[in-house]
Each structure stands twice: as C-alpha cells, then as structure tokens.
Coordinates of C-alpha atoms and ligand atoms in Angstrom, one line a residue:
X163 CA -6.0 -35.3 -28.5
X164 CA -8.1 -32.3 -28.4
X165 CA -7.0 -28.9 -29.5
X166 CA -5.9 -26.6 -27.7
X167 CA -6.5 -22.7 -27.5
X168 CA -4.5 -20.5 -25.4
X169 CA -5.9 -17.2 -24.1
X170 CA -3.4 -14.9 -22.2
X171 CA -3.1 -10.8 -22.2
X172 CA 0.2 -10.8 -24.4
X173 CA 0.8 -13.6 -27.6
X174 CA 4.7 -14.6 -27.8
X175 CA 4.5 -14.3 -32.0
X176 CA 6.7 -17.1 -33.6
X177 CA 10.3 -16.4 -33.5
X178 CA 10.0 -14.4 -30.6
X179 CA 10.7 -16.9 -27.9
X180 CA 14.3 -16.2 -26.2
X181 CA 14.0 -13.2 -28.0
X182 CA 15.9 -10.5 -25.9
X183 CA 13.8 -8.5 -23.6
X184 CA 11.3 -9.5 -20.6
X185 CA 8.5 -11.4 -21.5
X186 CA 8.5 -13.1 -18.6
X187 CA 8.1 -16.7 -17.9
X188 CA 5.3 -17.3 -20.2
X189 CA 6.1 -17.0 -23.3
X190 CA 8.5 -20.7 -23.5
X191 CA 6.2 -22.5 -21.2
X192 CA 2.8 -21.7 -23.8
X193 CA 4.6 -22.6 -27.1
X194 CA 5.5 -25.6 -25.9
X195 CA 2.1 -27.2 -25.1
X196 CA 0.6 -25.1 -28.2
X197 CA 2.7 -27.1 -30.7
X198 CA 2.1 -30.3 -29.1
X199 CA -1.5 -29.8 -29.5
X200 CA -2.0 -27.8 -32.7
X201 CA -3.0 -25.0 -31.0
X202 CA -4.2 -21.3 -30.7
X203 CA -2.8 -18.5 -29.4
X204 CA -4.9 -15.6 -28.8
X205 CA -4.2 -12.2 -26.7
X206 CA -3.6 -8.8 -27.3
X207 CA -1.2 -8.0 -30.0
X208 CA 0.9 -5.4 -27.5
X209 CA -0.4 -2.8 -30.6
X210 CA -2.3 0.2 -30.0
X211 CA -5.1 1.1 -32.2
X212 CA -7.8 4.1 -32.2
X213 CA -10.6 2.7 -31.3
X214 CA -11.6 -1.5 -30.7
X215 CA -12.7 -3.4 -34.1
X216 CA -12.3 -7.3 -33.4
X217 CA -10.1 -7.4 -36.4
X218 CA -7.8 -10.6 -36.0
X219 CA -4.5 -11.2 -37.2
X220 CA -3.8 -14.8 -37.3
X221 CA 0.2 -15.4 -37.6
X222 CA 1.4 -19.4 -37.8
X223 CA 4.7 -20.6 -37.6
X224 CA 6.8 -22.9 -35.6
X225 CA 3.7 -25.3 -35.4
X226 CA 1.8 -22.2 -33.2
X227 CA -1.2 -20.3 -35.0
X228 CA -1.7 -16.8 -33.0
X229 CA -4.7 -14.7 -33.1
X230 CA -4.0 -11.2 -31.8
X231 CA -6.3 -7.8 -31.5
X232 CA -5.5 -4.2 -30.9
X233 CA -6.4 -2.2 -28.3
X234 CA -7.6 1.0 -28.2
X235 CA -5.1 3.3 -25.7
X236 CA -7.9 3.9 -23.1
X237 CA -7.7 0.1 -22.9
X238 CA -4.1 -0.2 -22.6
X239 CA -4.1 2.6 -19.7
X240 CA -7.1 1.4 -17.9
X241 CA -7.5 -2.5 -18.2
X242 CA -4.1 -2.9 -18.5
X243 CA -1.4 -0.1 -17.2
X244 CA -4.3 0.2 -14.9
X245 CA -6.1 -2.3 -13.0
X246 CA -4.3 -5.4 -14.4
X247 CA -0.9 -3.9 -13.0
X248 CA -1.9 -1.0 -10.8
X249 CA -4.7 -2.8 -8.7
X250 CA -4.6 -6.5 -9.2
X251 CA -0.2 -7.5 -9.3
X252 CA 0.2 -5.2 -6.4
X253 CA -2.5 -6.7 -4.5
X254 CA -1.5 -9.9 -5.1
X255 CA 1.9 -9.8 -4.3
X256 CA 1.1 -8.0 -0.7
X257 CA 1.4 -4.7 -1.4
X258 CA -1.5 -3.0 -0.4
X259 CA 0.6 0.4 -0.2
X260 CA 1.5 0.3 -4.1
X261 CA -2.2 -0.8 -4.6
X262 CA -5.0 1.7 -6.7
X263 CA -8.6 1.4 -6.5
X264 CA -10.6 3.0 -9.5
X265 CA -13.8 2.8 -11.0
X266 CA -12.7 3.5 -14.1
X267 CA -10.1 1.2 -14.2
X268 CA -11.8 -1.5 -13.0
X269 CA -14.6 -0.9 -15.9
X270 CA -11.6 -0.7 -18.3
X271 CA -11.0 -4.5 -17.3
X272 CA -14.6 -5.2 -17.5
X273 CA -14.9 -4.3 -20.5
X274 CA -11.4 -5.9 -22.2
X275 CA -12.8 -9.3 -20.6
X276 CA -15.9 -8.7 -22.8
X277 CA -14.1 -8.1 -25.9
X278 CA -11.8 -11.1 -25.6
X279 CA -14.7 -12.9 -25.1
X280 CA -16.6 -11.6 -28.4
X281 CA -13.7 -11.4 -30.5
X282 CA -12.2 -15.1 -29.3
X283 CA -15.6 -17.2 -28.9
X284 CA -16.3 -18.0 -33.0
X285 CA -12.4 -19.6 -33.1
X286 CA -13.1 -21.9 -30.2
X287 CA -15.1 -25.4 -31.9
X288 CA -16.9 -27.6 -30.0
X289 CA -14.1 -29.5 -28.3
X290 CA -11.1 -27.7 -28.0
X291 CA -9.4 -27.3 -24.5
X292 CA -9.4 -23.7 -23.5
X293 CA -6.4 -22.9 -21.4
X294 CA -6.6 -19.0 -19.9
X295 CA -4.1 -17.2 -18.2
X296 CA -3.4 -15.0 -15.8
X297 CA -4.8 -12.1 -13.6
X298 CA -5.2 -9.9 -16.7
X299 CA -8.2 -12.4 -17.9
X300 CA -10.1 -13.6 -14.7
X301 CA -13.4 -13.0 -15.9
X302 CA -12.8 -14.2 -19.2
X303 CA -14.0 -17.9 -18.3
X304 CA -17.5 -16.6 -17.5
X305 CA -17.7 -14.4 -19.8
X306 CA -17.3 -17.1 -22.2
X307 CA -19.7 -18.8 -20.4
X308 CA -22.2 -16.4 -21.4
X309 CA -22.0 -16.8 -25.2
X310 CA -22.6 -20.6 -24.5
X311 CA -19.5 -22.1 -24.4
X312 CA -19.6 -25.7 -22.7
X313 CA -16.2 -26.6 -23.2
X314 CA -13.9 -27.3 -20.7
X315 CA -12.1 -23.8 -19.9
X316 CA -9.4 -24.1 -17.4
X317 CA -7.4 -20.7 -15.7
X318 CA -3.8 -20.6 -14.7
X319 CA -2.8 -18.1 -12.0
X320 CA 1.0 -17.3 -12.4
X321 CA 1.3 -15.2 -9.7
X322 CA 0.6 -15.5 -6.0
X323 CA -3.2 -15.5 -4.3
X324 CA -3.0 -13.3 -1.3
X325 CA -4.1 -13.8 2.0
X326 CA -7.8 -13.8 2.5
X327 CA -7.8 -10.6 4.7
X328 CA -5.5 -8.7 2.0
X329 CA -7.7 -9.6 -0.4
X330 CA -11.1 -8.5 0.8
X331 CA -9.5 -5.1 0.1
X332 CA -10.6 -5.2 -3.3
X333 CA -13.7 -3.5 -3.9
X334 CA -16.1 -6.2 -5.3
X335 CA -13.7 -9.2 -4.5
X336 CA -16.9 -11.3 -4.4
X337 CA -18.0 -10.5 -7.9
X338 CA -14.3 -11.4 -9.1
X339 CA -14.1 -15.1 -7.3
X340 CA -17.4 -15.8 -8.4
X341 CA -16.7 -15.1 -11.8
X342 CA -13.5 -17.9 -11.4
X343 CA -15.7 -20.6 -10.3
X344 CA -16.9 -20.5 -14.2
X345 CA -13.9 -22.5 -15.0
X346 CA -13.5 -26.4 -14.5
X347 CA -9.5 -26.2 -13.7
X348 CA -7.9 -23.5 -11.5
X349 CA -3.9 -24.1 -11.6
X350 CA -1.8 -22.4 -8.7
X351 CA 2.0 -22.6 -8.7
X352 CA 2.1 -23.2 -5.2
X353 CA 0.1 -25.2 -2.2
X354 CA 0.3 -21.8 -0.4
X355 CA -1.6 -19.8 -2.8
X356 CA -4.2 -22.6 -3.4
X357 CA -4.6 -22.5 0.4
X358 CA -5.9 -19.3 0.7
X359 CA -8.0 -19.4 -2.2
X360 CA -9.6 -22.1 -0.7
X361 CA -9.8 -20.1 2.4
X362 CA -11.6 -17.3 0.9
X363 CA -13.5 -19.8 -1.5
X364 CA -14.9 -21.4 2.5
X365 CA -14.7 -18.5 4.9
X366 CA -16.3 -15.3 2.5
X367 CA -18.2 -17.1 -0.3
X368 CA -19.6 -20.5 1.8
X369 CA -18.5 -22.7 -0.7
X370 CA -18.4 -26.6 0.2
X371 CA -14.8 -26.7 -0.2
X372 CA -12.7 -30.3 -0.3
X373 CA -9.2 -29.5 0.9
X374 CA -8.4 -33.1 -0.3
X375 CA -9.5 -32.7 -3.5
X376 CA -9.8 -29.0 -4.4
X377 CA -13.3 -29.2 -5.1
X378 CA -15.5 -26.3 -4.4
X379 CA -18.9 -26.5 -4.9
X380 CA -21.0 -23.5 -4.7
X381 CA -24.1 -21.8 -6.3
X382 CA -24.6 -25.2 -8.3
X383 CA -21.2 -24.8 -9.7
X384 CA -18.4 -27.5 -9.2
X385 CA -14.9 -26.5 -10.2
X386 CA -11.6 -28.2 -9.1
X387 CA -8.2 -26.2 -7.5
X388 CA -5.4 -27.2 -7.6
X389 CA -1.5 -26.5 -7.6
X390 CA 0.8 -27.0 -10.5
X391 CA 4.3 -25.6 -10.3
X392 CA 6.0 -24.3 -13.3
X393 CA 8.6 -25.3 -15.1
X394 CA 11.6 -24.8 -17.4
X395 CA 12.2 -25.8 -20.8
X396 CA 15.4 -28.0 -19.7
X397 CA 16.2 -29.8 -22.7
X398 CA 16.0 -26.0 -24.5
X399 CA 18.0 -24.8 -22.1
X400 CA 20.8 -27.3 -22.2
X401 CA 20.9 -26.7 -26.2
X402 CA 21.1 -23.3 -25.1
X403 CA 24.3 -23.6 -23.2
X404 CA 25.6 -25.8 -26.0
X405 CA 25.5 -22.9 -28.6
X406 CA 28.2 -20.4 -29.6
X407 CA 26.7 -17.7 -28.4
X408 CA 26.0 -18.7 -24.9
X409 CA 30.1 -19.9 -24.5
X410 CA 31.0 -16.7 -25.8
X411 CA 28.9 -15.1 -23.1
X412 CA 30.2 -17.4 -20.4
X413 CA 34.5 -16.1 -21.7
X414 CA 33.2 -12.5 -22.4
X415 CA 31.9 -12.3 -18.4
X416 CA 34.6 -14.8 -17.1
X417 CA 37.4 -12.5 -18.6
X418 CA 36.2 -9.3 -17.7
X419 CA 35.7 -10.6 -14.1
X420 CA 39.1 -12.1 -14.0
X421 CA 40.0 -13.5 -10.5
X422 CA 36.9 -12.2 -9.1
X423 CA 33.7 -14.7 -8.1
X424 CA 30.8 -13.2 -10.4
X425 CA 27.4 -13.1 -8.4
X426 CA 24.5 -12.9 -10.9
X427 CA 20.7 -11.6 -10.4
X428 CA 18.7 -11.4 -13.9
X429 CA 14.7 -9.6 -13.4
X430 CA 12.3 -8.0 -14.8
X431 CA 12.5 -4.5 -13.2
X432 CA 9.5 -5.2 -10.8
X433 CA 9.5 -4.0 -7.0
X434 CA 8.3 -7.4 -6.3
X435 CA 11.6 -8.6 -7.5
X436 CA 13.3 -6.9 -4.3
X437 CA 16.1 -5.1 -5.9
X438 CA 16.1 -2.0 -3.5
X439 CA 16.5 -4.7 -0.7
X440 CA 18.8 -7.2 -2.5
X441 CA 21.3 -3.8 -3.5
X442 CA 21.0 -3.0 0.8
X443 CA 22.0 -6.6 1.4
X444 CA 24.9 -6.3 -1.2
X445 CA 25.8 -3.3 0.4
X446 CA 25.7 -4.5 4.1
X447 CA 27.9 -7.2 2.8
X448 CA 30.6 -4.6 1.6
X449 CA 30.3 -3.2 4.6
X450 CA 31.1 -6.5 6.6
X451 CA 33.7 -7.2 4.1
X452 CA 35.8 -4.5 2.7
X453 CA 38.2 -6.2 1.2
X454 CA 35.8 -8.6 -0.8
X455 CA 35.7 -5.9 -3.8
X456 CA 38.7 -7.9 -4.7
X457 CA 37.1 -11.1 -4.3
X458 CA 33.5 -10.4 -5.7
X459 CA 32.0 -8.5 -8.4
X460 CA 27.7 -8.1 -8.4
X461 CA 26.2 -8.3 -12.0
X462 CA 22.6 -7.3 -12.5
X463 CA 20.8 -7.6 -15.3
X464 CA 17.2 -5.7 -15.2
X465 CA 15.5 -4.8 -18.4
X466 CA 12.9 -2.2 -17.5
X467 CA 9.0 -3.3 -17.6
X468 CA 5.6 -1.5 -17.5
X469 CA 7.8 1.9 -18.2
X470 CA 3.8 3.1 -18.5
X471 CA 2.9 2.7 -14.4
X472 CA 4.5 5.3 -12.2
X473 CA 5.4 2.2 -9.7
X474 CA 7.9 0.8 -12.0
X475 CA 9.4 4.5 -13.1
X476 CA 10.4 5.0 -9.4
X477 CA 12.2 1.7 -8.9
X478 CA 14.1 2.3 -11.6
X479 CA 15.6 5.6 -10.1
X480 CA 16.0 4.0 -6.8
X481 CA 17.8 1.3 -7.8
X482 CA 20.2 3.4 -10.0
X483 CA 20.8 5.9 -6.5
X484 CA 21.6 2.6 -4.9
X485 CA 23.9 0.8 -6.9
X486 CA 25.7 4.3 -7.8
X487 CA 26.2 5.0 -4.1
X488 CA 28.2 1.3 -3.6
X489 CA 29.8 2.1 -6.4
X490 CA 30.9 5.8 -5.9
X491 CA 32.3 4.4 -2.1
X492 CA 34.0 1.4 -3.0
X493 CA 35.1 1.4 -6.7
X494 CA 39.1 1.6 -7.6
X495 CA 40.5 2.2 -10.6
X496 CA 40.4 -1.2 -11.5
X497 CA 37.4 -2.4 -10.2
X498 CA 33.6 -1.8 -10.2
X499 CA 31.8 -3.8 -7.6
X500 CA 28.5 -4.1 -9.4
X501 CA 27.4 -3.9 -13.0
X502 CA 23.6 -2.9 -13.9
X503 CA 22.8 -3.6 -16.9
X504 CA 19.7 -2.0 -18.3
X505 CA 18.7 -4.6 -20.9
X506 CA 17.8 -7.8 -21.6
X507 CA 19.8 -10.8 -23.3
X508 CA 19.3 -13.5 -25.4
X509 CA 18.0 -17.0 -23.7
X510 CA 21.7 -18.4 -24.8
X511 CA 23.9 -15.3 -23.1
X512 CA 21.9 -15.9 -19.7
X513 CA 22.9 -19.3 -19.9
X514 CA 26.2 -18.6 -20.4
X515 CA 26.4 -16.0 -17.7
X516 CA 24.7 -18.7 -14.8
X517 CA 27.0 -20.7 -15.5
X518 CA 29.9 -19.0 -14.9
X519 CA 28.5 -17.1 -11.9
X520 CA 29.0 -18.5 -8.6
X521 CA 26.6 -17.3 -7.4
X522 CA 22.6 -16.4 -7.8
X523 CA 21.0 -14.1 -6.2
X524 CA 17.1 -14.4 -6.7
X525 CA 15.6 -12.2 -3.8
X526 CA 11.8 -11.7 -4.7
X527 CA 9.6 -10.0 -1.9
X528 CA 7.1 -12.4 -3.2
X529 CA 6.7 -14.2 -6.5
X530 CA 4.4 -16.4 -7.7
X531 CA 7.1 -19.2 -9.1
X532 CA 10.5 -17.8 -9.8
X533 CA 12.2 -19.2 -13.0
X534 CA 15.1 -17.6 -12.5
X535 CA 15.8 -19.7 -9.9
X536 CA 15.1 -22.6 -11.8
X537 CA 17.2 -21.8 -15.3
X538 CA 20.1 -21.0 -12.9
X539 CA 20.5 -24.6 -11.6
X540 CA 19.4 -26.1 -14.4
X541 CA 22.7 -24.7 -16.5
X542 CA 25.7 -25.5 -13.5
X543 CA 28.4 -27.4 -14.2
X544 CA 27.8 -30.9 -11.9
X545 CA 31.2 -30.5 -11.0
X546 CA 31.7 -27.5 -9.8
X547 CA 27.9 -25.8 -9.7
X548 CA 27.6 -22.6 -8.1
X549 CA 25.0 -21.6 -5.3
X550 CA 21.8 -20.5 -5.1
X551 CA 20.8 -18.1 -3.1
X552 CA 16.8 -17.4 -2.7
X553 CA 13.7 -16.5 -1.6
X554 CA 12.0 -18.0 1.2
X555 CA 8.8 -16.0 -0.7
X556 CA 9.1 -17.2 -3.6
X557 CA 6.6 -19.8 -5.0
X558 CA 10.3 -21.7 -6.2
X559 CA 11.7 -21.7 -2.6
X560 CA 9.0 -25.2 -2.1
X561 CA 10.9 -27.3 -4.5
X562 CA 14.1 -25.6 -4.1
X563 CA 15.3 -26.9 -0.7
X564 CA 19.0 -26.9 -1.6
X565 CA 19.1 -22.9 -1.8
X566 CA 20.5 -21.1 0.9
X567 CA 17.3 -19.5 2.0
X568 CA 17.0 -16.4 2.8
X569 CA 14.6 -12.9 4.3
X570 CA 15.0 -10.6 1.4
X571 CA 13.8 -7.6 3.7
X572 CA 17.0 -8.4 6.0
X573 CA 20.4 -7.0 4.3
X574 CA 22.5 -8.8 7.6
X575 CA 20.2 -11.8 6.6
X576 CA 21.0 -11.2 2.7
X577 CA 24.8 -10.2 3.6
X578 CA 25.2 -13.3 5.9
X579 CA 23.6 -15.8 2.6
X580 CA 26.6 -14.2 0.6
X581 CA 29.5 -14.9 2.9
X582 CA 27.7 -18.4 3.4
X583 CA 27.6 -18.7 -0.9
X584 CA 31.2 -17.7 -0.5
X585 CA 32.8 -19.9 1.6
X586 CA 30.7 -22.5 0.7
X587 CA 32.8 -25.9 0.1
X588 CA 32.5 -28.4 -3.0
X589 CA 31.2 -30.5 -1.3
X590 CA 28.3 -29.2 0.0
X591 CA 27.8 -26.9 -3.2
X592 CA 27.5 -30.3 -4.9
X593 CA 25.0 -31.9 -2.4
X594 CA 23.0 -28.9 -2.4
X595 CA 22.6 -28.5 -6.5
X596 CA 22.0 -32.2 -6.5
X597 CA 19.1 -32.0 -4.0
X598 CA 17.7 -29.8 -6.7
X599 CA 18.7 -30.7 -10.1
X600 CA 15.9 -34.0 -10.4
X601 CA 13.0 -31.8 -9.4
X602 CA 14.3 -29.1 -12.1
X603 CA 14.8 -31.7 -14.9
X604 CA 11.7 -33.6 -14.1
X605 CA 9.3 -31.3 -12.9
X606 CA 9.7 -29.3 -16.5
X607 CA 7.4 -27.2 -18.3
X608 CA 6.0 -30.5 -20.5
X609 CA 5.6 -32.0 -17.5
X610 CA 3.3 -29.0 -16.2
X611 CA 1.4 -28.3 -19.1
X612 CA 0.6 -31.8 -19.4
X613 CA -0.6 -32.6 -15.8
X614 CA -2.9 -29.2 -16.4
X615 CA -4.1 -30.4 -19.7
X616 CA -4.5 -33.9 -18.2
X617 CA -6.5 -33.0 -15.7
X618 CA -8.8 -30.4 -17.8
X619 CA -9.3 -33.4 -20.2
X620 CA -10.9 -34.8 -17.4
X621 CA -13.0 -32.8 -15.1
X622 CA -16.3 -33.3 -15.4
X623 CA -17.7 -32.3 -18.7
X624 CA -19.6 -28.7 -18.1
Ligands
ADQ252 P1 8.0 -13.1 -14.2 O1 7.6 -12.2 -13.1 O2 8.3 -12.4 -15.4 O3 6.9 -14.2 -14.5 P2 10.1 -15.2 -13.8 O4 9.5 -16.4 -13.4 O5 11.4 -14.9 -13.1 O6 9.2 -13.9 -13.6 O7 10.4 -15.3 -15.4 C1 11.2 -14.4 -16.0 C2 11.7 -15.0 -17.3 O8 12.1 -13.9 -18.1 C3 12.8 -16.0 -17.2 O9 12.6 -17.0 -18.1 C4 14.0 -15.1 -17.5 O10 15.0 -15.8 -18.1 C5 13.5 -14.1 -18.4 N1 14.2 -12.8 -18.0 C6 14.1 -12.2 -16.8 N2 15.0 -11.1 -16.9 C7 15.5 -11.1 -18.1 C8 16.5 -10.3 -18.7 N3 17.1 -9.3 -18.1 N4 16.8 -10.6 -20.0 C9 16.2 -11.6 -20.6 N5 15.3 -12.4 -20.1 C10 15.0 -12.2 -18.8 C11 5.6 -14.5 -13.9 C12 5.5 -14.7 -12.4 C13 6.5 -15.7 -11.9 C14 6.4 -17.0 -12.6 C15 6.3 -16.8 -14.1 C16 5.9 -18.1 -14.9 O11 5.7 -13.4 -11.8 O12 6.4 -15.9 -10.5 O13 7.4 -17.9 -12.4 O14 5.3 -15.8 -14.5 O15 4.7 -18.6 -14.4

C-alpha cells in the first residue's frame, strides 16, 4: 500500500481529535486514513511567527506523523483571514454580498501556495499518494507540479463549487481552475457541486468534459472529477456514546430540561450555518405556539470561529440580539426557551446531548456536506430516535431523505418542520431514521477515504 501524505491548511496534532472546540469536520475524517497508511500530515501549525523560515516540526503519535510550519502574521491575515475566508468560503457558499476582492490578498494566497510547496516537496518520496485539501490549497497541486513531482496528487473540495455564473466573479477564475486540472483526482461531496464544475470546466475553459466519467481533458492535461460524500467515524462515535462522559451529558441535559422536548443545533459560528434564520424560524414558531415554552426548550451550541474576519464578529452579535429578544418575551421564572452556549464540547457530551434531543435542527444556507446531520442520526436510540430536521442546501440533504426537509430562509417553513418534528408519531420517527441509518453506517469516513484513495491509486500515472 503506498504512503500517504496529507496536505490541508490546519494539522489536527495527535490527541487533539474530539478535542473540544471547532475544528470542523476534518480533523476525524484525515487521521483515520493517515494511520491506515502510515502517513503524513502537513499544514500550517495555526502558530504565528515573524517572518516565513520552512522550519518543520514533525510531531508522531497515534500512528500519524505531522509536519507543521509557521506563518508569518501578514500570511495569516492575507492568505488566510483574507482570501481563504474573506474571498474564496463566501464565494463559494453563494454569498457574493459577504465576498472581498483584493490584490493583496489574493498574492497573500499565491504566495502561501508557494511555500507549502517548497517547504512540503523534499518529504514527498517517489510513490507516496498525495491527498490535498481544501479551498485554502487549490494551487498547491501545480505548484508541486512545478518542482517535478509526478506522483499522483489528488484535491478534495469540502465545501460547495458555486454556480458557474457566481463564480466568474472571481477576478482570475481562469487562472484558479486551470491550476486544479494539475491534479489526477478531484473529490466533491456532492453530484451538485461536481456538476457545475464540470459546467465551468465545458462552458468557460473548452475542456472535452465526459459527464459519464468525470474526465476533463484540456491543454494536454487529463484529470478525473468526481463526487465522494463524507462521512462519520460511526464505530468512534458509538464508543463515544458508550463512555461515561457522554451518559453524564445525556442526564445533565435530560434533567435540566425536565418534561420539556430538547431541540438541539451544534455549529461552528459561520453565517453559512443560518443561525440568524434558524433563531427567526424558532421564533415564528413561538409565535404560532405560545404555550409550547412548556413543551419545548431550544439548545444551541456555537463555539465562535475566524474571531479574526469582521463577517464572523457580526454574526455573533446578531445572533446574541436574537436569541435575547425570544428570550426577554417569553421566559418565566422557570423557564428559558433557548440556551446558547458559546463553546464547544467534547466529541462524547455531543453525543450524549443528540441523543437525548428530540429533535435536530441543522439549517445551513448552504454547506458543502453537513456532519452534523450525520453524528445526530448516527447516535438515536432505534427505538425511540428523534427527528431530523434539515437543509434542503446542504450537501447531506442527498443521502438524507428521511429528514424533514426544509427552506432555511423561511421561518413559517422552519416553524411548520418543528410542529411537524413535534407531533411526529413513532412510527414514522422510526421509518424515517431507518431510511437513513444504512447510508450513515455504511457510507462512513473509511469508506470515503478509501474509495478516494482507491481511485487516486489508479488514475493514470502522471
Ligand atoms: P464544517 O463547516 O466545520 O466543515 P460540519 O460538517 O458540520 O461543518 O463539521 C463540523 C464538525 O465539528 C462536526 O464533527 C461537529 O461535531 C464538530 N462541531 C461543530 N460544532 C461543534 C461544537 N460546538 N463543539 C464541538 N464540536 C463541534 C466543513 C464543511 C462541511 C463538511 C465538512 C467535512 O463546511 O460542509 O461536512 O467540512 O467535509
């Protein structure tokens, strides 16, 4: 079996994975394939330093070696605070309005790719898999490229591709694509997104593009697209709910909510998450329902992320104005219709609180997969599993079929999902979660990383 390096913006270092905070979906799904293969991990240590050396710090542990850099903190601001999250995660989740065009920024990335690419290059041997991830790293593959590389270098997007005619937007778009048709594998979570990649690959490049196949020729190039949905760790999470520390969880929440049906959204602190929108649902079904404050209690958990972009400082506030206003008009001395908690938990304490929630509430705007959605089934009780309410944007809502959908701009749409989750009978709670429960054991992360390896293993050799 062939070695395999990982290449991503930010390295999970051993020991961190289920540590508390929001790492996003990333971190579980890498270390997984890395200790299968005997791999590498290299990225960007998250340190700052004052100006860019190379120095690497390799860490192993756990059966994963990482390699991690500092950056200098015009790196930070302009390849990542900057164009990574600024231009390019706006932009591709659709929101042209929260979306910054710079030079500067755009150089910032440039340049980052560069370095990657010099400092990563002399710990790649001859045929090791390279695996990169991410919008933070696009370039990387042909920048590696450059320095000779001929392995086989694949790219995993984890967030959506836009729309073709969003995405000509981007100053320089051109340049971008071109430099992903350097890789042999591109993964997409979804058939959607590989769709209009394949659109923009035909309609603005003129690639020969095999919708059949994913092939795209172009330039002399050849490279393969294709979609690969992520996973969850399910075996690690049913050992999860199995610990101390997740039951404990599951009675502190169950107690404190007493006679009341807990309702549970856990996300990063993103606006593509739709929290504004999901609190305005919540709300509209308060409204509808004024006596449901005795019936149902909102809990949502939302560690803050990228504190460093002004996007993600506003949200924050909003939210808080939000939730405080439902609160301030409908709380009694007893009771406190929704809890935001600022902070993340332990892998083991979310399970604990899915499972005795009722109810979740997973209401991106758009998102490339959602795992969310996926750790909440995966933990119900067969017996009596709760419901999941979700997305029709989200990259999950394709295998999730089971969920009540729903439009997460819509609070009567969002309001009317809740009453639906409310009422809902066992018997349909327990057809639904069993429509869903195969394709989330099955369709795991193992599985995913190793139809993406599979299939690098065997492109054609560069
Ligand atoms: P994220 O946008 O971070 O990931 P998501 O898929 O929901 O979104 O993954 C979040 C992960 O972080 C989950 O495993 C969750 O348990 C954990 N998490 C979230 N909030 C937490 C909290 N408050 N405390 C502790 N842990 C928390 C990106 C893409 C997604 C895609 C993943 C994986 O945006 O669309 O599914 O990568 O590819």
């Amino acid at each position: 079996m062939a070695r395999l390096v990982v290449i991503s913006n930010r390295v999970a270092v051993p020991k961190a994975r289920g540590a508390a905070g929001a790492q996003g979906g990333l971190a579980g799904a890498l270390n997984a394939a890395l200790k299968k293969h005997n791999g590498i991990w290299f990225g960007w240590s998250g340190q700052e330093c004052d100006s860019f050396t190379g120095d690497i710090a390799m860490q192993s542990g756990d059966g994963v070696t990482t390699a991690t850099v500092d950056l200098p903190h015009q790196d930070v601001e302009e390849y990542y605070n900057g164009y990574a999250n600024a231009t390019l995660w706006p932009l591709f989740h659709y929101r042209l309005d929260l979306t910054e065009y710079e030079r500067a920024t755009a150089k910032g990335y440039e340049r980052v790719n560069e370095q990657f690419a010099d400092s990563v290059t002399p710990l790649i041997e001859k045929d090791d898999l390279v695996w990169v991830h991410d919008y933070h790293l696009m370039p990387l593959g042909d920048r590696l490229r450059q320095r000779g590389l001929k392995n086989r270098i694949g790219f995993f997007l984890h967030i959506p591709w836009p729309p073709t005619r969003l995405f000509v937007s981007l100053p320089y778009h051109e340049r971008l694509v071109k430099t992903l048709l350097a890789y042999d594998l591109i993964g997409f979570q979804t058939e959607e997104w590989l769709d209009s990649f394949l659109h923009y690959c035909r309609k603005e490049l003129g690639a020969e593009v095999d919708e059949a196949t994913g092939r795209i020729a172009y330039d002399g190039t050849e490279t393969v697209a294709r979609a690969y949905p992520i996973g969850v760790d399910f075996d690690h999470l049913m050992g999860q709910l199995d610990t101390g520390e997740a039951r404990q969880a599951a009675q502190r929440l169950a107690s404190s909510t007493r006679h009341r049906t807990a309702m549970i959204g856990v996300d990063r602190l993103d606006y593509s998450k739709g929290l504004p929108e999901r609190i305005d649902g919540i709300g509209r079904f308060f409204d509808r329902n004024p006596d449901a404050v005795r019936q149902l209690v909102y809990i949502q958990i939302a560690p803050p992320s990228r504190e460093d972009v002004e996007s993600y400082q506003q949200i924050r506030t909003v939210l808080e104005q939000k939730t405080g206003q439902i609160n301030g008009a409908r709380s009694e001395v007893d009771i406190v219709p929704i809890r935001y908690v600022n902070r993340g938990h332990s892998l083991a304490e979310l399970c604990g609180f899915y499972r005795v929630s009722k109810i979740g509430l997973v209401t991106p705007l758009r998102d490339g997969m959602n795992l969310v959605a996926k750790e909440y089934v995966a933990v119900q009780d067969p017996d009596d599993p709760g419901v999941l309410v979700l997305s029709r944007f989200a990259g999950a809502a394709q295998q999730l079929e089971g969920a009540v959908m729903v439009n997460p701009h819509s609070p009567d749409d969002l309001a009317h999902a809740i009453e639906t989750a409310l009422d809902m009978p066992l018997a349909e709670r327990k057809a639904r979660w069993e429509s869903m429960i195969g394709t989330v054991r099955d369709d795991n992360v193992h599985q995913w990383t190793e139809r993406f390896t599979h299939d690098l293993e065997r492109v054609p050799c560069p």
